[in-house]
């Protein structure tokens, strides 16, 4: 079965979805993507706003960074035996991005702001696959804006923190088990923008020697809440119109889980930097997906599906080698354990343990301008699940992704 699933993926480049655990997107810096997305124990440049605000105080220059990735992924599905139905998603390429700016108020105090996309998911199965009554398409977007202050207490110790303002939206579509007069199956679409949510990002950076640095970072949970979203029905037969009433609205909430990271940086020579990160993601905050409706939908004013995610760890290693004063080569790898328990797999996030391999390079064009390029390959374990506890779609899922990215840095 594994070979057939992989063969199904071998066709065309298709989907884009969250390619980390759950619906997390770990693409916050092109330089750090090239190093396996390590960075908690390093001074990563302006992206320290995300990886460790405490390290931002040790930046020697002001700077601005703009970067983005092109997330191209494939997800394939095969029904449980004795069925032989197969499907694959057909998603647009998504472009997670990051913008950071840091300015030194004085030698010890730095101010900065970051705009980045740490969560999101887009998956489009279409309206003909076997699981269409569970999901046709889902688009979840979250943008975080983080103003940050960082203070260098001593030459070896820095602390920093930033307020997180989160903005998001969701669009979910699925097929209904009814048929309109033209024979087309009914459809339901839920669409809306979340209220502005608040969280924080705080970190401590410690550099006990010229070769060793340590970092601790905590990004708090941010709970996205949506009210008065629109519910749209189509192809509803007259006999069933009372169960699917126009003007229905919905509300829902979704946690963006807290993450605690510890990182180590080591520079055995002037040209080589090594890094390792360990992150704990508090996915247990995601217990259920619930939609509450202002009017009954199929006789119910709410839809509740259990998720019961469990906390998970991410293990990362990375390296950077300065070939010349201008050219840096990078590489990294990570293992991102899935938070989805057996029985809870869903087509919205057909998650499994993720293995990531990355390479990258940096090139200094002038005293003020440099470029970072990265390429990340993600391979999720093939996973078969009954989905009998989540009201999901039983079957076998397999996901892979190719993610190139480019960043521009300006220092002054």
CSV table of C-alpha atoms in Angstrom, one decimal:
chain,number,residue,atom,x,y,z
A,1,UNK,CA,0.0,0.0,0.0
A,2,UNK,CA,2.9,2.3,0.8
A,3,UNK,CA,4.2,2.2,-2.7
A,4,UNK,CA,0.8,2.9,-4.2
A,5,UNK,CA,0.4,5.9,-2.0
A,6,UNK,CA,3.8,7.2,-3.0
A,7,UNK,CA,3.0,6.6,-6.6
A,8,UNK,CA,-0.1,8.6,-6.2
A,9,UNK,CA,2.0,11.5,-4.9
A,10,UNK,CA,4.3,11.2,-7.9
A,11,UNK,CA,2.0,12.9,-10.3
A,12,UNK,CA,1.8,16.6,-10.2
A,13,UNK,CA,2.7,19.2,-7.5
A,14,UNK,CA,-0.6,19.8,-5.8
A,15,UNK,CA,-1.4,20.9,-2.3
A,16,UNK,CA,-0.3,23.4,0.3
A,17,UNK,CA,-1.2,22.8,3.9
A,18,UNK,CA,0.3,23.2,7.3
A,19,UNK,CA,3.5,21.2,7.1
A,20,UNK,CA,4.4,21.1,10.8
A,21,UNK,CA,2.6,19.4,13.6
A,22,UNK,CA,-1.1,20.1,13.6
A,23,UNK,CA,-1.7,23.5,11.9
A,24,UNK,CA,1.6,25.1,12.9
A,25,UNK,CA,3.8,26.7,10.3
A,26,UNK,CA,7.5,26.7,11.2
A,27,UNK,CA,8.8,29.1,8.5
A,28,UNK,CA,9.8,32.2,10.4
A,29,UNK,CA,13.2,33.1,8.9
A,30,UNK,CA,15.0,32.1,5.7
A,31,UNK,CA,18.4,31.9,7.4
A,32,UNK,CA,17.0,29.7,10.2
A,33,UNK,CA,15.0,27.5,7.8
A,34,UNK,CA,18.3,26.7,6.2
A,35,UNK,CA,19.6,25.7,9.7
A,36,UNK,CA,16.7,23.3,10.5
A,37,UNK,CA,14.7,26.2,12.0
A,38,UNK,CA,17.0,26.4,15.0
A,39,UNK,CA,17.7,29.7,16.6
A,40,UNK,CA,16.6,29.9,20.2
A,41,UNK,CA,20.2,29.8,21.4
A,42,UNK,CA,21.6,32.1,18.7
A,43,UNK,CA,21.6,35.8,17.8
A,44,UNK,CA,19.7,35.2,14.5
A,45,UNK,CA,19.6,38.8,13.4
A,46,UNK,CA,16.2,40.7,13.2
A,47,UNK,CA,14.4,37.3,13.4
A,48,UNK,CA,15.4,37.1,17.1
A,49,UNK,CA,12.1,38.9,17.5
A,50,UNK,CA,10.5,35.5,16.8
A,51,UNK,CA,13.1,33.0,18.0
A,52,UNK,CA,14.3,34.7,21.2
A,53,UNK,CA,13.5,38.4,22.0
A,54,UNK,CA,16.3,38.2,24.6
A,55,UNK,CA,18.9,37.7,21.9
A,56,UNK,CA,17.7,40.9,20.1
A,57,UNK,CA,19.6,43.0,22.6
A,58,UNK,CA,22.9,41.6,21.4
A,59,UNK,CA,22.4,42.8,17.8
A,60,UNK,CA,25.2,45.1,16.7
A,61,UNK,CA,23.3,46.9,13.9
A,62,UNK,CA,19.8,48.1,13.1
A,63,UNK,CA,18.1,46.2,10.4
A,64,UNK,CA,15.1,45.3,8.3
A,65,UNK,CA,14.3,41.8,6.9
A,66,UNK,CA,11.7,40.7,4.4
A,67,UNK,CA,11.2,37.1,3.4
A,68,UNK,CA,8.8,34.6,2.1
A,69,UNK,CA,8.5,30.9,1.2
A,70,UNK,CA,6.6,29.0,-1.5
A,71,UNK,CA,4.9,26.1,0.2
A,72,UNK,CA,4.2,23.3,-2.3
A,73,UNK,CA,3.0,20.1,-0.8
A,74,UNK,CA,1.2,16.9,-1.8
A,75,UNK,CA,-1.3,14.9,0.2
A,76,UNK,CA,-2.7,11.5,-0.9
A,77,UNK,CA,-5.5,9.4,0.5
A,78,UNK,CA,-6.5,5.8,0.1
A,79,UNK,CA,-9.6,4.3,1.6
A,80,UNK,CA,-9.5,1.5,4.1
A,81,UNK,CA,-9.7,-2.0,2.7
A,82,UNK,CA,-11.8,-3.5,1.1
A,83,UNK,CA,-12.4,-0.2,-0.6
A,84,UNK,CA,-9.9,1.1,-3.1
A,85,UNK,CA,-10.9,4.7,-3.5
A,86,UNK,CA,-8.0,7.1,-3.9
A,87,UNK,CA,-7.8,10.9,-3.8
A,88,UNK,CA,-5.3,13.7,-3.8
A,89,UNK,CA,-5.6,17.3,-2.9
A,90,UNK,CA,-5.5,20.2,-5.3
A,91,UNK,CA,-4.3,23.3,-3.4
A,92,UNK,CA,-2.8,26.6,-4.5
A,93,UNK,CA,0.8,27.3,-3.5
A,94,UNK,CA,0.8,29.2,-0.2
A,95,UNK,CA,3.3,31.9,0.7
A,96,UNK,CA,4.1,32.2,4.5
A,97,UNK,CA,6.0,35.4,5.0
A,98,UNK,CA,8.0,37.3,7.6
A,99,UNK,CA,8.9,41.0,8.1
A,100,UNK,CA,11.2,42.2,10.9
A,101,UNK,CA,12.7,45.5,11.9
A,102,UNK,CA,15.0,46.3,14.8
A,103,UNK,CA,16.3,49.7,16.0
A,104,UNK,CA,18.7,50.4,18.8
A,105,UNK,CA,17.4,53.0,21.2
A,106,UNK,CA,20.8,52.9,22.9
A,107,UNK,CA,23.6,50.4,23.3
A,108,UNK,CA,21.6,48.2,25.7
A,109,UNK,CA,18.0,48.8,24.7
A,110,UNK,CA,16.6,47.6,21.3
A,111,UNK,CA,13.1,48.0,19.9
A,112,UNK,CA,11.6,46.0,17.1
A,113,UNK,CA,8.5,44.8,15.4
A,114,UNK,CA,7.8,41.5,13.6
A,115,UNK,CA,5.0,40.4,11.3
A,116,UNK,CA,4.9,36.7,10.6
A,117,UNK,CA,2.6,33.7,10.0
A,118,UNK,CA,3.1,30.9,12.6
A,119,UNK,CA,-0.1,29.0,12.0
A,120,UNK,CA,-2.4,28.2,9.0
A,121,UNK,CA,-3.6,25.5,6.8
A,122,UNK,CA,-5.0,25.2,3.3
A,123,UNK,CA,-6.3,21.9,2.0
A,124,UNK,CA,-8.6,21.4,-1.0
A,125,UNK,CA,-9.9,17.9,-1.5
A,126,UNK,CA,-12.7,18.9,-3.9
A,127,UNK,CA,-16.3,17.8,-4.0
A,128,UNK,CA,-15.9,14.3,-5.6
A,129,UNK,CA,-13.6,12.4,-3.2
A,130,UNK,CA,-15.1,9.8,-0.7
A,131,UNK,CA,-14.7,12.1,2.3
A,132,UNK,CA,-16.5,15.1,0.8
A,133,UNK,CA,-19.3,14.9,3.5
A,134,UNK,CA,-16.5,15.6,6.0
A,135,UNK,CA,-14.6,18.3,4.1
A,136,UNK,CA,-14.2,19.7,0.7
A,137,UNK,CA,-11.9,22.6,1.5
A,138,UNK,CA,-10.4,24.4,4.4
A,139,UNK,CA,-8.5,27.7,4.5
A,140,UNK,CA,-7.2,28.8,7.9
A,141,UNK,CA,-5.0,31.9,8.1
A,142,UNK,CA,-3.3,33.6,11.1
A,143,UNK,CA,-1.0,36.7,11.0
A,144,UNK,CA,0.9,37.7,14.1
A,145,UNK,CA,2.1,41.3,14.7
A,146,UNK,CA,4.7,41.6,17.5
A,147,UNK,CA,6.2,44.8,18.8
A,148,UNK,CA,9.2,43.9,21.0
A,149,UNK,CA,11.6,45.4,23.5
A,150,UNK,CA,14.9,43.8,24.5
A,151,UNK,CA,17.5,44.8,27.1
A,152,UNK,CA,21.1,43.8,27.5
A,153,UNK,CA,21.6,43.4,31.2
A,154,UNK,CA,25.3,42.5,30.9
A,155,UNK,CA,27.6,41.6,28.0
A,156,UNK,CA,26.5,38.0,28.5
A,157,UNK,CA,22.8,38.3,29.4
A,158,UNK,CA,19.8,39.7,27.6
A,159,UNK,CA,16.1,39.6,28.1
A,160,UNK,CA,13.2,40.6,25.9
A,161,UNK,CA,9.5,40.4,25.4
A,162,UNK,CA,6.8,41.4,22.9
A,163,UNK,CA,3.1,41.7,22.8
A,164,UNK,CA,1.5,39.5,20.1
A,165,UNK,CA,-1.6,40.8,18.2
A,166,UNK,CA,-3.1,38.0,16.1
A,167,UNK,CA,-5.5,38.3,13.2
A,168,UNK,CA,-7.1,35.4,11.4
A,169,UNK,CA,-9.8,34.0,9.2
A,170,UNK,CA,-11.3,30.7,8.3
A,171,UNK,CA,-13.2,29.3,5.3
A,172,UNK,CA,-14.6,25.8,5.4
A,173,UNK,CA,-16.6,24.0,2.7
A,174,UNK,CA,-18.2,20.5,2.6
A,175,UNK,CA,-20.9,18.6,0.9
A,176,UNK,CA,-24.3,17.9,2.4
A,177,UNK,CA,-26.1,14.6,1.9
A,178,UNK,CA,-29.0,16.1,-0.1
A,179,UNK,CA,-29.6,16.9,-3.7
A,180,UNK,CA,-31.0,19.9,-5.4
A,181,UNK,CA,-33.5,19.8,-8.2
A,182,UNK,CA,-30.7,19.6,-10.8
A,183,UNK,CA,-29.3,16.6,-9.1
A,184,UNK,CA,-26.3,18.4,-7.7
A,185,UNK,CA,-25.3,17.6,-4.1
A,186,UNK,CA,-25.9,20.3,-1.5
A,187,UNK,CA,-23.0,22.4,-0.1
A,188,UNK,CA,-22.4,24.3,3.1
A,189,UNK,CA,-19.7,27.1,3.4
A,190,UNK,CA,-18.6,28.7,6.7
A,191,UNK,CA,-16.7,31.9,6.3
A,192,UNK,CA,-15.5,34.6,8.7
A,193,UNK,CA,-12.8,36.7,10.3
A,194,UNK,CA,-11.6,36.2,13.8
A,195,UNK,CA,-11.6,38.8,16.5
A,196,UNK,CA,-8.2,40.3,17.3
A,197,UNK,CA,-6.5,38.0,19.8
A,198,UNK,CA,-3.6,38.8,22.2
A,199,UNK,CA,-0.6,36.8,23.4
A,200,UNK,CA,3.1,37.4,24.1
A,201,UNK,CA,6.6,36.2,23.2
A,202,UNK,CA,9.4,36.4,25.9
A,203,UNK,CA,13.0,35.1,26.0
A,204,UNK,CA,16.3,35.0,27.8
A,205,UNK,CA,19.7,34.9,26.1
A,206,UNK,CA,22.9,33.9,27.9
A,207,UNK,CA,26.4,33.8,26.4
A,208,UNK,CA,28.7,32.4,29.0
A,209,UNK,CA,31.7,32.3,26.6
A,210,UNK,CA,32.8,33.4,23.1
A,211,UNK,CA,31.9,29.9,21.8
A,212,UNK,CA,28.8,29.0,23.7
A,213,UNK,CA,25.4,30.6,23.9
A,214,UNK,CA,22.1,29.5,25.4
A,215,UNK,CA,18.5,30.6,25.0
A,216,UNK,CA,15.0,30.0,26.5
A,217,UNK,CA,11.9,31.3,24.7
A,218,UNK,CA,8.2,31.1,25.5
A,219,UNK,CA,5.5,32.0,23.0
A,220,UNK,CA,2.1,32.0,24.8
A,221,UNK,CA,-1.1,30.5,23.6
A,222,UNK,CA,-3.3,32.7,21.5
A,223,UNK,CA,-7.0,31.8,21.3
A,224,UNK,CA,-8.6,32.9,18.0
A,225,UNK,CA,-12.4,33.5,18.4
A,226,UNK,CA,-14.8,34.1,15.5
A,227,UNK,CA,-18.3,35.5,15.9
A,228,UNK,CA,-21.1,36.1,13.4
A,229,UNK,CA,-19.4,34.2,10.6
A,230,UNK,CA,-21.5,33.6,7.5
A,231,UNK,CA,-23.1,30.2,6.7
A,232,UNK,CA,-24.1,29.7,3.1
A,233,UNK,CA,-26.1,26.8,1.7
A,234,UNK,CA,-26.5,25.8,-2.0
A,235,UNK,CA,-28.3,23.1,-3.9
A,236,UNK,CA,-30.8,22.6,-1.1
A,237,UNK,CA,-34.0,20.9,-2.2
A,238,UNK,CA,-37.3,22.6,-1.1
A,239,UNK,CA,-38.3,19.7,1.1
A,240,UNK,CA,-35.1,20.2,3.2
A,241,UNK,CA,-35.0,24.0,3.2
A,242,UNK,CA,-36.2,24.2,6.8
A,243,UNK,CA,-33.0,22.4,7.9
A,244,UNK,CA,-30.7,24.8,6.1
A,245,UNK,CA,-32.0,28.3,6.6
A,246,UNK,CA,-30.6,31.4,4.9
A,247,UNK,CA,-29.2,34.0,7.2
A,248,UNK,CA,-27.6,31.5,9.5
A,249,UNK,CA,-24.4,32.6,11.3
A,250,UNK,CA,-21.8,30.7,13.3
A,251,UNK,CA,-19.2,31.2,16.0
A,252,UNK,CA,-16.1,29.1,16.8
A,253,UNK,CA,-12.7,29.3,18.5
A,254,UNK,CA,-9.4,27.7,17.8
A,255,UNK,CA,-6.3,27.7,20.0
A,256,UNK,CA,-2.8,28.6,18.7
A,257,UNK,CA,-0.8,26.6,21.2
A,258,UNK,CA,2.0,27.8,23.5
A,259,UNK,CA,5.5,26.8,22.6
A,260,UNK,CA,8.5,26.6,25.1
A,261,UNK,CA,11.9,26.2,23.4
A,262,UNK,CA,15.4,25.7,24.7
A,263,UNK,CA,18.3,26.3,22.4
A,264,UNK,CA,22.1,25.9,22.3
A,265,UNK,CA,24.6,27.6,20.0
A,266,UNK,CA,28.2,26.6,19.6
A,267,UNK,CA,31.0,28.1,17.5
A,268,UNK,CA,34.0,25.8,17.6
A,269,UNK,CA,35.8,28.0,15.0
A,270,UNK,CA,35.2,31.5,13.6
A,271,UNK,CA,33.7,30.0,10.5
A,272,UNK,CA,31.4,27.3,11.9
A,273,UNK,CA,28.2,27.7,14.0
A,274,UNK,CA,26.3,24.7,15.4
A,275,UNK,CA,22.8,24.9,16.9
A,276,UNK,CA,20.3,22.6,18.5
A,277,UNK,CA,16.7,23.4,19.7
A,278,UNK,CA,14.2,21.4,21.7
A,279,UNK,CA,10.6,22.7,21.7
A,280,UNK,CA,7.5,21.6,23.6
A,281,UNK,CA,4.2,22.6,21.9
A,282,UNK,CA,1.2,22.6,24.2
A,283,UNK,CA,-1.2,21.1,21.7
A,284,UNK,CA,-3.4,19.7,24.4
A,285,UNK,CA,-5.2,23.0,24.4
A,286,UNK,CA,-7.0,21.8,21.2
A,287,UNK,CA,-9.7,19.6,22.6
A,288,UNK,CA,-12.5,19.9,20.1
A,289,UNK,CA,-13.7,21.8,17.0
A,290,UNK,CA,-17.1,23.3,17.7
A,291,UNK,CA,-19.3,25.4,15.6
A,292,UNK,CA,-22.3,27.1,17.2
A,293,UNK,CA,-25.1,28.2,14.8
A,294,UNK,CA,-27.7,31.0,15.2
A,295,UNK,CA,-30.3,28.8,13.5
A,296,UNK,CA,-30.6,25.0,13.6
A,297,UNK,CA,-28.5,23.2,10.9
A,298,UNK,CA,-30.0,19.8,10.1
A,299,UNK,CA,-31.8,20.1,13.4
A,300,UNK,CA,-28.8,21.0,15.6
A,301,UNK,CA,-27.6,24.4,16.8
A,302,UNK,CA,-24.0,23.2,17.2
A,303,UNK,CA,-21.5,20.8,15.6
A,304,UNK,CA,-18.9,19.3,17.9
A,305,UNK,CA,-16.0,17.1,16.8
A,306,UNK,CA,-13.5,15.8,19.3
A,307,UNK,CA,-9.8,16.5,18.6
A,308,UNK,CA,-8.0,15.8,21.9
A,309,UNK,CA,-4.6,16.7,20.6
A,310,UNK,CA,-1.7,15.8,22.9
A,311,UNK,CA,1.4,17.9,23.7
A,312,UNK,CA,4.3,17.2,21.4
A,313,UNK,CA,8.1,17.9,21.0
A,314,UNK,CA,10.2,19.1,18.1
A,315,UNK,CA,13.9,18.2,17.9
A,316,UNK,CA,16.1,20.4,15.7
A,317,UNK,CA,19.8,20.6,14.7
A,318,UNK,CA,21.5,23.0,12.3
A,319,UNK,CA,24.8,24.4,11.1
A,320,UNK,CA,26.3,27.4,9.3
A,321,UNK,CA,29.7,27.5,7.6
A,322,UNK,CA,31.3,30.7,6.3
A,323,UNK,CA,33.0,29.7,3.1
A,324,UNK,CA,34.2,33.3,2.6
A,325,UNK,CA,33.4,36.5,4.4
A,326,UNK,CA,30.5,36.9,2.0
A,327,UNK,CA,29.2,33.4,1.5
A,328,UNK,CA,27.6,31.1,4.1
A,329,UNK,CA,26.4,27.6,3.6
A,330,UNK,CA,23.7,26.1,5.9
A,331,UNK,CA,22.1,22.8,6.6
A,332,UNK,CA,19.7,21.3,9.2
A,333,UNK,CA,17.2,18.7,10.1
A,334,UNK,CA,14.3,18.2,12.5
A,335,UNK,CA,11.8,15.7,13.8
A,336,UNK,CA,8.3,17.1,14.6
A,337,UNK,CA,6.2,14.7,16.6
A,338,UNK,CA,2.5,14.7,15.7
A,339,UNK,CA,0.0,15.8,18.3
A,340,UNK,CA,-2.8,13.8,16.7
A,341,UNK,CA,-3.7,10.6,18.6
A,342,UNK,CA,-4.8,7.4,17.0
A,343,UNK,CA,-8.5,7.5,16.1
A,344,UNK,CA,-8.5,11.3,15.7
A,345,UNK,CA,-7.0,11.8,12.2
A,346,UNK,CA,-9.0,14.2,10.0
A,347,UNK,CA,-8.7,15.3,6.3
A,348,UNK,CA,-8.3,18.9,7.5
A,349,UNK,CA,-5.0,18.1,9.1
A,350,UNK,CA,-4.0,14.5,8.1
A,351,UNK,CA,-1.0,14.7,10.5
A,352,UNK,CA,1.8,12.3,11.2
A,353,UNK,CA,5.4,12.6,12.5
A,354,UNK,CA,7.3,15.0,10.2
A,355,UNK,CA,10.9,14.7,9.1
A,356,UNK,CA,12.5,17.8,7.7
A,357,UNK,CA,15.8,18.3,5.9
A,358,UNK,CA,17.0,21.8,4.9
A,359,UNK,CA,19.8,23.6,3.1
A,360,UNK,CA,20.5,27.2,2.6
A,361,UNK,CA,23.0,29.9,1.8
A,362,UNK,CA,23.6,33.5,2.6
A,363,UNK,CA,25.4,36.1,0.5
A,364,UNK,CA,26.5,39.5,1.5
A,365,UNK,CA,26.1,41.9,-1.5
A,366,UNK,CA,27.4,45.1,0.2
A,367,UNK,CA,28.0,46.5,3.7
A,368,UNK,CA,24.2,47.0,4.0
A,369,UNK,CA,22.5,44.4,1.9
A,370,UNK,CA,22.5,40.6,2.1
A,371,UNK,CA,20.4,37.7,0.8
A,372,UNK,CA,19.3,34.4,2.4
A,373,UNK,CA,17.9,31.5,0.4
A,374,UNK,CA,16.6,28.2,1.8
A,375,UNK,CA,15.1,25.0,0.7
A,376,UNK,CA,13.1,22.7,3.1
A,377,UNK,CA,11.9,19.1,2.3
A,378,UNK,CA,9.3,17.6,4.6
A,379,UNK,CA,8.3,14.0,4.6
A,380,UNK,CA,5.5,12.9,6.9
A,381,UNK,CA,5.1,9.3,7.8
A,382,UNK,CA,2.4,7.4,6.0
A,383,UNK,CA,-0.4,6.9,8.5
A,384,UNK,CA,-3.5,4.7,8.5
A,385,UNK,CA,-6.2,5.6,10.9
A,386,UNK,CA,-9.9,4.6,11.5
A,387,UNK,CA,-10.7,8.2,12.5
A,388,UNK,CA,-13.5,6.7,14.6
A,389,UNK,CA,-13.1,9.2,17.5
A,390,UNK,CA,-13.0,12.4,15.5
A,391,UNK,CA,-15.8,12.0,13.1
A,392,UNK,CA,-13.1,12.0,10.4
A,393,UNK,CA,-12.5,9.9,7.3
A,394,UNK,CA,-10.8,6.5,7.9
A,395,UNK,CA,-8.0,5.6,5.5
A,396,UNK,CA,-4.3,6.1,4.8
A,397,UNK,CA,-2.8,9.5,4.3
A,398,UNK,CA,0.7,10.5,3.1
A,399,UNK,CA,2.1,14.0,2.8
A,400,UNK,CA,5.3,15.5,1.5
A,401,UNK,CA,6.3,19.1,0.8
A,402,UNK,CA,8.9,21.2,-1.0
A,403,UNK,CA,9.5,24.7,0.3
A,404,UNK,CA,11.9,27.1,-1.3
A,405,UNK,CA,12.3,30.6,0.2
A,406,UNK,CA,14.1,33.9,-0.2
A,407,UNK,CA,14.9,36.7,2.2
A,408,UNK,CA,16.4,40.2,1.9
A,409,UNK,CA,18.3,41.9,4.7
A,410,UNK,CA,19.1,45.6,5.0
A,411,UNK,CA,21.3,46.8,7.9
A,412,UNK,CA,22.2,50.4,9.0
